[in-house]
mmCIF file of N, CA and C in Angstrom:
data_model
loop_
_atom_site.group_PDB
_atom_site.id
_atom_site.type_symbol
_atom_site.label_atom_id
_atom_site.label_comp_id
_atom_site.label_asym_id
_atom_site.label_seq_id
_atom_site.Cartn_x
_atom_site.Cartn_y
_atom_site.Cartn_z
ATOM 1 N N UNK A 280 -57.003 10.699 34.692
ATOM 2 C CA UNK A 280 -56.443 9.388 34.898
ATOM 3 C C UNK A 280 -57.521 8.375 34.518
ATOM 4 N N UNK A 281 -57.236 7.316 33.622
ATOM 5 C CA UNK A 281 -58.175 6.723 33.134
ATOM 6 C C UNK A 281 -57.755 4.981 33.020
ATOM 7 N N UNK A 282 -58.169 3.679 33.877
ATOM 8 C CA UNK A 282 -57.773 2.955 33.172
ATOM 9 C C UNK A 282 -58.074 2.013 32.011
ATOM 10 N N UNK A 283 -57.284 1.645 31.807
ATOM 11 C CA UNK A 283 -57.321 0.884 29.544
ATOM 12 C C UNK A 283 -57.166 -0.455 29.654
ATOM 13 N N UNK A 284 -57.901 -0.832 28.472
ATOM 14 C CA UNK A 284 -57.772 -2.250 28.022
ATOM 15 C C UNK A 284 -57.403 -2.159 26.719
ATOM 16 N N UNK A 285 -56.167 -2.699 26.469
ATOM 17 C CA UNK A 285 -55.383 -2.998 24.863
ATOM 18 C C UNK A 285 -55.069 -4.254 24.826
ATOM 19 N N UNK A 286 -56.280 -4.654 23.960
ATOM 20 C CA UNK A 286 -56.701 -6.161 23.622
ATOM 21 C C UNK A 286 -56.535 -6.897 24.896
ATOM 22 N N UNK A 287 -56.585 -6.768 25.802
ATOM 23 C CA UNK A 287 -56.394 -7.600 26.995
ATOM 24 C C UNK A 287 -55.698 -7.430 28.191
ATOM 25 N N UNK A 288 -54.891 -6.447 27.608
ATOM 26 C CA UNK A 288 -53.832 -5.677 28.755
ATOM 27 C C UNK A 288 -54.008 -4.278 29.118
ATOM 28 N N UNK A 289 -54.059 -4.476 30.773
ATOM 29 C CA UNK A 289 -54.362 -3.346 31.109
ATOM 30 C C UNK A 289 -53.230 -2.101 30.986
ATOM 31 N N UNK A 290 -53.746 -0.869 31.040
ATOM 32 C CA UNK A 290 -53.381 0.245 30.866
ATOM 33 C C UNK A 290 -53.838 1.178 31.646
ATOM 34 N N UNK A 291 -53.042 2.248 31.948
ATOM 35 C CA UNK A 291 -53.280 3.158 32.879
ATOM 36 C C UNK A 291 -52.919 4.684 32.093
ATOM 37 N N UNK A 292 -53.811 5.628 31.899
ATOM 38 C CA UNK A 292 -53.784 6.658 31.225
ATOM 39 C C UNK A 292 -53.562 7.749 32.314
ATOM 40 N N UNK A 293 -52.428 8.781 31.954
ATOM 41 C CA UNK A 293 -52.576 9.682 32.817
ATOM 42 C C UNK A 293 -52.320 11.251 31.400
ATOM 43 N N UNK A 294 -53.205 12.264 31.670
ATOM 44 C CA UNK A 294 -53.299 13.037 30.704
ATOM 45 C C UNK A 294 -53.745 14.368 30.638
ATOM 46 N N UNK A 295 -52.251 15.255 30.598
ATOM 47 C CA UNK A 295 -53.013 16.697 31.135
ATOM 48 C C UNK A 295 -53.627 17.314 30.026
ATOM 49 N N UNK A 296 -54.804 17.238 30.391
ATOM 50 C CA UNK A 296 -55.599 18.542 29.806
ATOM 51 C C UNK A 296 -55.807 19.743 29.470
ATOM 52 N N UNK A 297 -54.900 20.411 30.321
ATOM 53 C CA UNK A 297 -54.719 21.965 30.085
ATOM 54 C C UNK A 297 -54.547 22.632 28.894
ATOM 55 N N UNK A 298 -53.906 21.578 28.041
ATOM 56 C CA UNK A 298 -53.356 22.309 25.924
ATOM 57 C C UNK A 298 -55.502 21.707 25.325
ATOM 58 N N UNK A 299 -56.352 21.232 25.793
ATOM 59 C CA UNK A 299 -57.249 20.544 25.322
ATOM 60 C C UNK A 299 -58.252 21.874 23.929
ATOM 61 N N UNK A 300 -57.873 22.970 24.961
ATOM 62 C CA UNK A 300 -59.002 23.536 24.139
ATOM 63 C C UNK A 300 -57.953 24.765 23.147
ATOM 64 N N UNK A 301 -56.930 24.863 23.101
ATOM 65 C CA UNK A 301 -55.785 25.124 22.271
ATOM 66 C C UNK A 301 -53.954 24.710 22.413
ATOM 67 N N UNK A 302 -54.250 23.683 22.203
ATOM 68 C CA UNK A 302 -52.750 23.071 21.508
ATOM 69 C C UNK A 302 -51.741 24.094 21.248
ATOM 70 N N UNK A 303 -50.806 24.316 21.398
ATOM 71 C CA UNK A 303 -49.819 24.833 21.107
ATOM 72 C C UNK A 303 -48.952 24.252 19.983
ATOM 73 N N UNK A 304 -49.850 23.808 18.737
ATOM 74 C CA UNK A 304 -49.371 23.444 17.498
ATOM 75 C C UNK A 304 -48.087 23.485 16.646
ATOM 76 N N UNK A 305 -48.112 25.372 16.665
ATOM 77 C CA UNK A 305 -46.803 25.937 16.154
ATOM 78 C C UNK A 305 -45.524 26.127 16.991
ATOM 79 N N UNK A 306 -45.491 25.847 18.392
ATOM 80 C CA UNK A 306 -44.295 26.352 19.176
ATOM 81 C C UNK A 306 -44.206 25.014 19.402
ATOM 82 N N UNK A 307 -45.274 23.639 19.644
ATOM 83 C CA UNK A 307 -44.541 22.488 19.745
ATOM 84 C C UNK A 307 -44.905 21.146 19.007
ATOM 85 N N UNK A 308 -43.944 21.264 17.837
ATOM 86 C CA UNK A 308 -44.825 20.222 16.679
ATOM 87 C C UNK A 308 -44.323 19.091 16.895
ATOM 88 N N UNK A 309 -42.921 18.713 17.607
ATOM 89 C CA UNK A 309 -42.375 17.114 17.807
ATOM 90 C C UNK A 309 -42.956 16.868 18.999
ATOM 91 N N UNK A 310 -42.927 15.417 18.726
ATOM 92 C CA UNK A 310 -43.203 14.520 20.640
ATOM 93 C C UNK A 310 -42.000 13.818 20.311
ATOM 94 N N UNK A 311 -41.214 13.697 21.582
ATOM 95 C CA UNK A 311 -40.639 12.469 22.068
ATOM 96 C C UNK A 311 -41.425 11.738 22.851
ATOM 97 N N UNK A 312 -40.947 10.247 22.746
ATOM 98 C CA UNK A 312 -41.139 8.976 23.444
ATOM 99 C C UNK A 312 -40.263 8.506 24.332
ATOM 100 N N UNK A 313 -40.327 8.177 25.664
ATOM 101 C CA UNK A 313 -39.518 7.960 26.236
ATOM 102 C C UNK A 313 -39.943 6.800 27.311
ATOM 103 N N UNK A 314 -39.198 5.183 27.015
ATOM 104 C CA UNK A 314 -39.541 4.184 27.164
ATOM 105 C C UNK A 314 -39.095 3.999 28.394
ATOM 106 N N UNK A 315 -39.496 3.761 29.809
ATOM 107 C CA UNK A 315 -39.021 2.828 31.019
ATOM 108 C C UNK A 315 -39.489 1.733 31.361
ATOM 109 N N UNK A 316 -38.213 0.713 31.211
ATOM 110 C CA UNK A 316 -38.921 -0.764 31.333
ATOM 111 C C UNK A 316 -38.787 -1.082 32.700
ATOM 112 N N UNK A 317 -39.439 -1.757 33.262
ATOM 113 C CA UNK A 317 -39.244 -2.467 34.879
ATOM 114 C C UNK A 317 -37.879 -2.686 34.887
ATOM 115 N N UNK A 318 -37.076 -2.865 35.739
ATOM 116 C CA UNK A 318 -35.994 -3.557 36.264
ATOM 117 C C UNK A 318 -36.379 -5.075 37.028
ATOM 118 N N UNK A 319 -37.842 -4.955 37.312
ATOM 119 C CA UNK A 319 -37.778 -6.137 38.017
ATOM 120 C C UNK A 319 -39.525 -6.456 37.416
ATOM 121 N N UNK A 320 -39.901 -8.157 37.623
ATOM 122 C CA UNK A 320 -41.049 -8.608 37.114
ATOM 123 C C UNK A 320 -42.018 -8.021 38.077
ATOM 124 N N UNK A 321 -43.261 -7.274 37.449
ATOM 125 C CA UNK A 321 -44.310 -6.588 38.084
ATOM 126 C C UNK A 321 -45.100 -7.383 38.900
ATOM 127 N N UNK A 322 -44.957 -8.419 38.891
ATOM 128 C CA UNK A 322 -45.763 -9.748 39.521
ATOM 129 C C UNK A 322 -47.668 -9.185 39.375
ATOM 130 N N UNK A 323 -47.776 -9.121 37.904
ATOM 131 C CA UNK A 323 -48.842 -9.090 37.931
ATOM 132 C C UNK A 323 -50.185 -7.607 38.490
ATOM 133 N N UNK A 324 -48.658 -7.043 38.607
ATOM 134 C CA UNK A 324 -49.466 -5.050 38.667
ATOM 135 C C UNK A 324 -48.506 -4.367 37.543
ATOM 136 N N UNK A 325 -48.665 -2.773 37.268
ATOM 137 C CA UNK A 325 -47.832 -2.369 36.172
ATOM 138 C C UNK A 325 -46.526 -2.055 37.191
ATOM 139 N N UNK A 326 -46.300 -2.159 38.112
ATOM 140 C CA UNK A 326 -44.963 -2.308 38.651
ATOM 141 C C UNK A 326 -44.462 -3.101 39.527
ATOM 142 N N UNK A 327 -43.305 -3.734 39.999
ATOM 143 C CA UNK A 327 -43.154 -4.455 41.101
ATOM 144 C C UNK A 327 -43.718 -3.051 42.362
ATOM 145 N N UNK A 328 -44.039 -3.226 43.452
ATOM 146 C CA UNK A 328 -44.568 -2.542 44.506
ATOM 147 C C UNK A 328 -43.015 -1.799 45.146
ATOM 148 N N UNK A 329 -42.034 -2.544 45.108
ATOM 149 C CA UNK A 329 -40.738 -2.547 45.811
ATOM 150 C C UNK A 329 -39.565 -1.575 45.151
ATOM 151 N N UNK A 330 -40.533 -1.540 43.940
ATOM 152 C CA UNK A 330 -39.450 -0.941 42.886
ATOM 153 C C UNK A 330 -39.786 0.271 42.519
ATOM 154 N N UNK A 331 -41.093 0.498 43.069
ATOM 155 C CA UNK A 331 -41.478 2.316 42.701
ATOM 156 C C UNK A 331 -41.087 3.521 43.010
ATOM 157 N N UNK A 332 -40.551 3.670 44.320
ATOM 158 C CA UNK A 332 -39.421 4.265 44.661
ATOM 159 C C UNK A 332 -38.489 4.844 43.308
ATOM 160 N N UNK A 333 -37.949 3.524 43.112
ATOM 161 C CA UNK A 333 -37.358 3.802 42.596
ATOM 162 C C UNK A 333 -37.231 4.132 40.919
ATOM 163 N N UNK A 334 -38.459 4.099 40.771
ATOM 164 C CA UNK A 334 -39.369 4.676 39.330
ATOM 165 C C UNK A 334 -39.856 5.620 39.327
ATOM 166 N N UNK A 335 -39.927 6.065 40.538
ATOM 167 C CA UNK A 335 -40.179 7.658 40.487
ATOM 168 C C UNK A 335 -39.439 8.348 40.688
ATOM 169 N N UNK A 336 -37.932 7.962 41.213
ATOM 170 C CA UNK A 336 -36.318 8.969 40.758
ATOM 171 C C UNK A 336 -36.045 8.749 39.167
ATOM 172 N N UNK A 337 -36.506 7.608 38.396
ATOM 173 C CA UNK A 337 -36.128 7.777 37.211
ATOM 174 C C UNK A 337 -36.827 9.030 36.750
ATOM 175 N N UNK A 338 -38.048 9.161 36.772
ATOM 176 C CA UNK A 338 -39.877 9.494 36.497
ATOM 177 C C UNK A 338 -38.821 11.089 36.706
ATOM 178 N N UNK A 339 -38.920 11.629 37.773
ATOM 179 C CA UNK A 339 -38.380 12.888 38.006
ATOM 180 C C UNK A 339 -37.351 13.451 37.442
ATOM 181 N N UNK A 340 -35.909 12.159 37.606
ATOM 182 C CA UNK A 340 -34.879 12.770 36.547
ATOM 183 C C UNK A 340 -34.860 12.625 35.325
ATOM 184 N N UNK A 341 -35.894 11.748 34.534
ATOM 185 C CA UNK A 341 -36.428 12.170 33.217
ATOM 186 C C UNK A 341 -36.865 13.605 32.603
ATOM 187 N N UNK A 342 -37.953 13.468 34.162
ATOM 188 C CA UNK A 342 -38.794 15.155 33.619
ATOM 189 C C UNK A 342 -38.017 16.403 33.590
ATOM 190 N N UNK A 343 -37.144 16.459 34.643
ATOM 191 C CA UNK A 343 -35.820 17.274 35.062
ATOM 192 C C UNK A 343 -35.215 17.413 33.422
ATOM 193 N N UNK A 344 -34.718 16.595 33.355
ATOM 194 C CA UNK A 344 -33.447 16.193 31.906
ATOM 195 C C UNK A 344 -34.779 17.313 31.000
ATOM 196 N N UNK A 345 -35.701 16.409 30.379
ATOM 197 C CA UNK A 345 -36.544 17.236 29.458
ATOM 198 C C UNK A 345 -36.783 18.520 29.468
ATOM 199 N N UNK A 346 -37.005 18.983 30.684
ATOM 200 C CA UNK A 346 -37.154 20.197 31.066
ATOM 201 C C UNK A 346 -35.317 21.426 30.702
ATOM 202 N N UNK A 347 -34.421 20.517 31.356
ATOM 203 C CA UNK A 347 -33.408 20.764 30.783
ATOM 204 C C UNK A 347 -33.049 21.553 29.837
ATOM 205 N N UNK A 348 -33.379 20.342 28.959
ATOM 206 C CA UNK A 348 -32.640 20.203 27.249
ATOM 207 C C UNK A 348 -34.141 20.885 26.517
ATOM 208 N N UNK A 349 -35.062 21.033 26.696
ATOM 209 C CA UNK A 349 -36.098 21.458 26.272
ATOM 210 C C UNK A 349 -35.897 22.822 26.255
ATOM 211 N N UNK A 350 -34.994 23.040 26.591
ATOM 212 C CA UNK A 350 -34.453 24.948 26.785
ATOM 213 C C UNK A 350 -35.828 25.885 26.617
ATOM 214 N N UNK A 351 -36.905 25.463 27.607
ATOM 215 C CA UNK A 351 -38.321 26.276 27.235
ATOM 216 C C UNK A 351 -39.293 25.749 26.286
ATOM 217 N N UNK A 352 -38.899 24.725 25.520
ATOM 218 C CA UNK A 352 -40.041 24.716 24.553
ATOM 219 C C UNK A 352 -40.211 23.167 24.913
ATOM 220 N N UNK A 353 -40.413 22.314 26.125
ATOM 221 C CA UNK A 353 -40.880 21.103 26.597
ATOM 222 C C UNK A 353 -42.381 21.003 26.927
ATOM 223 N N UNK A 354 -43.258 20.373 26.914
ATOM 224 C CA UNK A 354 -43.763 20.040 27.353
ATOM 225 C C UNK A 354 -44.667 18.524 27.944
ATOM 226 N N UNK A 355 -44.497 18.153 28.961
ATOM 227 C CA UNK A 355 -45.019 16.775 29.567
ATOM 228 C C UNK A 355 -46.300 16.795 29.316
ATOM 229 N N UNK A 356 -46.506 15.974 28.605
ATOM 230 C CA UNK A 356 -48.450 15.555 28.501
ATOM 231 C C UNK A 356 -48.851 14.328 28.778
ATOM 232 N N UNK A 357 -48.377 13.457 28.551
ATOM 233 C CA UNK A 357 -48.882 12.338 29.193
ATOM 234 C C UNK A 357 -47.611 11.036 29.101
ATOM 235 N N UNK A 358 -48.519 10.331 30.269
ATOM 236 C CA UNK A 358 -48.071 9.315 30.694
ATOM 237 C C UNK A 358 -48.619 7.771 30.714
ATOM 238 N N UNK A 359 -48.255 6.731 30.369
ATOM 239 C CA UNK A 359 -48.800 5.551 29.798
ATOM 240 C C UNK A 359 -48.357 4.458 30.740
ATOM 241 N N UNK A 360 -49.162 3.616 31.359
ATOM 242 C CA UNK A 360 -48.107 2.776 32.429
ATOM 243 C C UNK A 360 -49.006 1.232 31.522
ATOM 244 N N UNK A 361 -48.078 0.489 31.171
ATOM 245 C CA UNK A 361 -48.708 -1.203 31.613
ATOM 246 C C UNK A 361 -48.014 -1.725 31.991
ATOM 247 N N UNK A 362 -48.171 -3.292 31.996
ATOM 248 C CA UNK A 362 -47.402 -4.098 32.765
ATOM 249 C C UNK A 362 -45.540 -4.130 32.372
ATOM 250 N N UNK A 363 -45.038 -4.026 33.546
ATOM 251 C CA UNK A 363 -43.617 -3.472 33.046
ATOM 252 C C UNK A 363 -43.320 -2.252 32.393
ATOM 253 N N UNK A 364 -43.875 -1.525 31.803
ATOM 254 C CA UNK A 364 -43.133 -0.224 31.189
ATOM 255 C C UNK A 364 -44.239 1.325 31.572
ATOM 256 N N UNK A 365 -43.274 1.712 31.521
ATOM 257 C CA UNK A 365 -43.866 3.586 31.700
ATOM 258 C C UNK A 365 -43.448 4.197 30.664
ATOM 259 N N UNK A 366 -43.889 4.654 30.234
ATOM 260 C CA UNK A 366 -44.231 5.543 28.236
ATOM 261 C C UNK A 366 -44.426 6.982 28.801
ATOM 262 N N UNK A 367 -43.509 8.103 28.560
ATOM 263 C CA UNK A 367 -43.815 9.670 29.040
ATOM 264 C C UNK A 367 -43.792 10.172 27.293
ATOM 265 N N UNK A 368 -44.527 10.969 27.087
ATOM 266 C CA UNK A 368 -45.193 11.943 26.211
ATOM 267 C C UNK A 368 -44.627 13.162 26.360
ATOM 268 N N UNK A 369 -43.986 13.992 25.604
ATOM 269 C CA UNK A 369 -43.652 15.001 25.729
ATOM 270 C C UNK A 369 -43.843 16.035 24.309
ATOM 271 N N UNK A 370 -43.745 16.583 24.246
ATOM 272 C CA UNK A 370 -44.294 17.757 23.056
ATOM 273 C C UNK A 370 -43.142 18.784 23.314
ATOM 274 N N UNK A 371 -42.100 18.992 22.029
ATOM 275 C CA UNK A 371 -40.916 20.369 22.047
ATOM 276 C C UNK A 371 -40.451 21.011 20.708
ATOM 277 N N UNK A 372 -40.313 22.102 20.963
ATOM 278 C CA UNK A 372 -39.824 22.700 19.692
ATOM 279 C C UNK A 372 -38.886 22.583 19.052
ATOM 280 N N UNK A 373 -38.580 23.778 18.651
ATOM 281 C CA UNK A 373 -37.458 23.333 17.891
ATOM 282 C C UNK A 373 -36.304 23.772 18.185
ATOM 283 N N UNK A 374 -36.147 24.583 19.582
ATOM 284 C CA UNK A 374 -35.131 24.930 20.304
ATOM 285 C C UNK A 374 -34.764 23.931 21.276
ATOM 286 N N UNK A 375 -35.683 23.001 21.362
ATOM 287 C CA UNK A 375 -35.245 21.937 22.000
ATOM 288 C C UNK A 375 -33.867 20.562 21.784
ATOM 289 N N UNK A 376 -33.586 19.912 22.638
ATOM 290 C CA UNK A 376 -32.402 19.098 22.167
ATOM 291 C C UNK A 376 -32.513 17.610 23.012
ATOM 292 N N UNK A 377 -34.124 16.961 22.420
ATOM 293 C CA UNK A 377 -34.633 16.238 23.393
ATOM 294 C C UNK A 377 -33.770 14.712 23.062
ATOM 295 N N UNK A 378 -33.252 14.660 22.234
ATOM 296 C CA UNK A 378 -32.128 13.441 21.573
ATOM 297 C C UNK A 378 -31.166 13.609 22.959
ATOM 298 N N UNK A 379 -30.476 14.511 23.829
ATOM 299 C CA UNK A 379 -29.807 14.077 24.447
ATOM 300 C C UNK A 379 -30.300 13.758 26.200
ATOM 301 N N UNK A 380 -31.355 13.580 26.277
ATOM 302 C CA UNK A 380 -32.181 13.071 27.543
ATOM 303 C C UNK A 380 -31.659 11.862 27.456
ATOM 304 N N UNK A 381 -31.665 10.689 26.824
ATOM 305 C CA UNK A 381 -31.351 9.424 27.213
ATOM 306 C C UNK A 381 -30.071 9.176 27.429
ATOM 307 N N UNK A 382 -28.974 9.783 26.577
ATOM 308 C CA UNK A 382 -27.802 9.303 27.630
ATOM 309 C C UNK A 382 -27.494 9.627 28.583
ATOM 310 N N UNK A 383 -28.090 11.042 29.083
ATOM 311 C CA UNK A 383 -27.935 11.648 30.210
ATOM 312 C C UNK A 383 -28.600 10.445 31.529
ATOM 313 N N UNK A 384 -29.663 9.900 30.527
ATOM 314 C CA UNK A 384 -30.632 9.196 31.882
ATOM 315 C C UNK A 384 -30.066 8.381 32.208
ATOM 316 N N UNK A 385 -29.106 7.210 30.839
ATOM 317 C CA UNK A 385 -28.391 5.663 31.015
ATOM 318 C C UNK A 385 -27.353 6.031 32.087
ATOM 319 N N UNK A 386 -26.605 7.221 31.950
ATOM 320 C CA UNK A 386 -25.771 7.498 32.749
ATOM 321 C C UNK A 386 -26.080 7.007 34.144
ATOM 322 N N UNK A 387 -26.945 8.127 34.981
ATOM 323 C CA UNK A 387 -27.270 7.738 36.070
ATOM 324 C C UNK A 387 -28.610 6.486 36.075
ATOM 325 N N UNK A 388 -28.995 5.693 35.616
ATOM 326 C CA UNK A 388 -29.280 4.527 35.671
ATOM 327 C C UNK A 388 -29.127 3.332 34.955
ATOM 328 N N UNK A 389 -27.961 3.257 34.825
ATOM 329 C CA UNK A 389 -27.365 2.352 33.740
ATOM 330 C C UNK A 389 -28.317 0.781 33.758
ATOM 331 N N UNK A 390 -28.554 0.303 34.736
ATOM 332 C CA UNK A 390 -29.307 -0.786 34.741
ATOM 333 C C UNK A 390 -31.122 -1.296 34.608
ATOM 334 N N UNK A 391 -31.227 0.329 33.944
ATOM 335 C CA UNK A 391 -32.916 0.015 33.329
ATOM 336 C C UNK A 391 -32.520 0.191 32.109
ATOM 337 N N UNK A 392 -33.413 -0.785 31.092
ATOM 338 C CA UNK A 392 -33.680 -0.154 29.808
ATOM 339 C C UNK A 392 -34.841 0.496 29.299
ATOM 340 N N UNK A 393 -33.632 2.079 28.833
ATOM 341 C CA UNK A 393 -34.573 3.008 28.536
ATOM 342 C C UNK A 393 -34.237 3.253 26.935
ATOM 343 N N UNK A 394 -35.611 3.433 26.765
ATOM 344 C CA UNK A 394 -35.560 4.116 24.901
ATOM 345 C C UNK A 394 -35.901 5.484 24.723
ATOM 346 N N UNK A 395 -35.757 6.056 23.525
ATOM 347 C CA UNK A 395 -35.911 7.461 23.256
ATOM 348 C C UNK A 395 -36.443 6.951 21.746
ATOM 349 N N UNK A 396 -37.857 7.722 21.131
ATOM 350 C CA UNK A 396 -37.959 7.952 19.657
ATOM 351 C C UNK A 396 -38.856 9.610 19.878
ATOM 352 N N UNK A 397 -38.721 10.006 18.354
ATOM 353 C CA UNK A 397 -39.207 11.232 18.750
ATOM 354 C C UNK A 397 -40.219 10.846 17.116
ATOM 355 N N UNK A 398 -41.350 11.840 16.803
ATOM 356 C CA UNK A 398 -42.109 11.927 15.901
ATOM 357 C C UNK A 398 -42.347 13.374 15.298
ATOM 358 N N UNK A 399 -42.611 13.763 14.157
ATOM 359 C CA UNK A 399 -43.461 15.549 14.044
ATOM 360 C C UNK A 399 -44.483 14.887 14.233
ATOM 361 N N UNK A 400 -45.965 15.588 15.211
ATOM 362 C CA UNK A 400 -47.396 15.933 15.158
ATOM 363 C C UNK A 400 -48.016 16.965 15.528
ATOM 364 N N UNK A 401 -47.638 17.531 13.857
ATOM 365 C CA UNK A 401 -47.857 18.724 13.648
ATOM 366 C C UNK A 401 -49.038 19.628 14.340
ATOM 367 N N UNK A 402 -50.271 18.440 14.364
ATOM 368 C CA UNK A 402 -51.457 18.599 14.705
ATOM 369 C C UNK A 402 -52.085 18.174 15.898
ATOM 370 N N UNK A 403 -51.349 17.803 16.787
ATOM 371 C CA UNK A 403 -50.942 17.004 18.342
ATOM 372 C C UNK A 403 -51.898 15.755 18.073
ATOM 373 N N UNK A 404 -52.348 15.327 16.765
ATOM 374 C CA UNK A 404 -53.122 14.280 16.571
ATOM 375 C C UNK A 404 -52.846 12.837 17.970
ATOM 376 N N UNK A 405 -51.832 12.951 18.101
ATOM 377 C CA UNK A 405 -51.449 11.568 19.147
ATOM 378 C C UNK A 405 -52.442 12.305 20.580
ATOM 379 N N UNK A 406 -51.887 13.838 20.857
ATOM 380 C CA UNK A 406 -52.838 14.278 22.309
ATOM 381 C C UNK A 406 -54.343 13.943 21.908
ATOM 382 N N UNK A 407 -54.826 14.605 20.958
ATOM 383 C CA UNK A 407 -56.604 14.228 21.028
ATOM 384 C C UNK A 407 -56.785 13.118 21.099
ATOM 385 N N UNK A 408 -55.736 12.136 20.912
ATOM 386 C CA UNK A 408 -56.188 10.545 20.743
ATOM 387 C C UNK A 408 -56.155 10.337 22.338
ATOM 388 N N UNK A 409 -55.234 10.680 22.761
ATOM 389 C CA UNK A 409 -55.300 10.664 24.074
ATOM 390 C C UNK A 409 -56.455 11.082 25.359
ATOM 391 N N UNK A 410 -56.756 11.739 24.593
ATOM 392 C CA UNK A 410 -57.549 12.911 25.404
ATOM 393 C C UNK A 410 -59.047 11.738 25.823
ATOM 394 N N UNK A 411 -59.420 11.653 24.089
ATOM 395 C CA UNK A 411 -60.298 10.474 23.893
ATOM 396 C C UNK A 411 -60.362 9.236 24.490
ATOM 397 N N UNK A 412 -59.504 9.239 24.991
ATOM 398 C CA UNK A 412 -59.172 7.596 25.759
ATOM 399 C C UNK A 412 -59.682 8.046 27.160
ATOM 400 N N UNK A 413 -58.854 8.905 27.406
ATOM 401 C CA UNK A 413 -59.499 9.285 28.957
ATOM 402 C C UNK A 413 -60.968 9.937 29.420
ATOM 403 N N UNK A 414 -61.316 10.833 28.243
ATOM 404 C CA UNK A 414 -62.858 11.158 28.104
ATOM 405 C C UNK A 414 -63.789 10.009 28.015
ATOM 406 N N UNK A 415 -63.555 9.117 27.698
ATOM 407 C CA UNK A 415 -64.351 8.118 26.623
ATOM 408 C C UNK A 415 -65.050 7.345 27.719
ATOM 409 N N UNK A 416 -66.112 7.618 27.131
ATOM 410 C CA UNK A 416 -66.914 5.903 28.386
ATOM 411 C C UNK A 416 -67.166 6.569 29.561
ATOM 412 N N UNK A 417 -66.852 7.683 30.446
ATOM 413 C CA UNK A 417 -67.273 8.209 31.206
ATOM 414 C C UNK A 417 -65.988 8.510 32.383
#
């Protein structure tokens, strides 16, 4: 857990380590992105205080869903918090069917906006970047 400054805004790194000293390259070359915006203004922390509760039933039935539809080949690596939004990291193969996590999620929370993009990294280039952020500086 590490926290960040991006150009001025803070950031909060959270980042498992366990793939650090071999990646699982070939069984999981896509990441999805998966965007949670506040429902309510953070007043100046990365969440309203009142509202975490209830960001951590999203947080869970996200990971749930992924785990899901990931039919085995999911994996959660990190997590990104700033002001207003939570960013989850995930890494899945190709037995996976991580495109249908978000309507499943709008469903039961129709009143956050959530995004889904997915990427190939082939080379988990985005995790070492990660990794680096949280190593870095001490």
């Amino acid at each position: 857990m590490k926290l960040l400054n991006f150009d001025g805004k803070p950031g909060h790194s959270m980042v498992d380590d366990r793939f650090a000293a071999n990646p699982p390259v070939n069984e999981l070359p896509h990441l999805a992105w998966f965007g949670v915006y506040c429902a309510t203004n953070p007043a100046g922390h990365f969440w309203n205080p009142d509202e975490g509760p209830q960001l951590g039933s999203v947080e869970n039935d996200l990971l749930a869903l992924c785990d899901r539809h990931g039919c085995g080949w999911a994996a959660y690596v990190h997590r990104l918090d700033t002001p207003g939004l939570r960013e989850y990291y995930i890494y899945f193969g190709h037995g996976a069917a991580m495109e249908r996590v978000l309507p499943d999620l709008k469903v039961k929370y129709p009143t956050y906006r959530l995004e889904f993009d997915r990427i190939d990294d082939l080379k988990w280039a985005q995790y070492r970047k990660w990794l680096g952020w949280v190593y870095a500086g001490g």
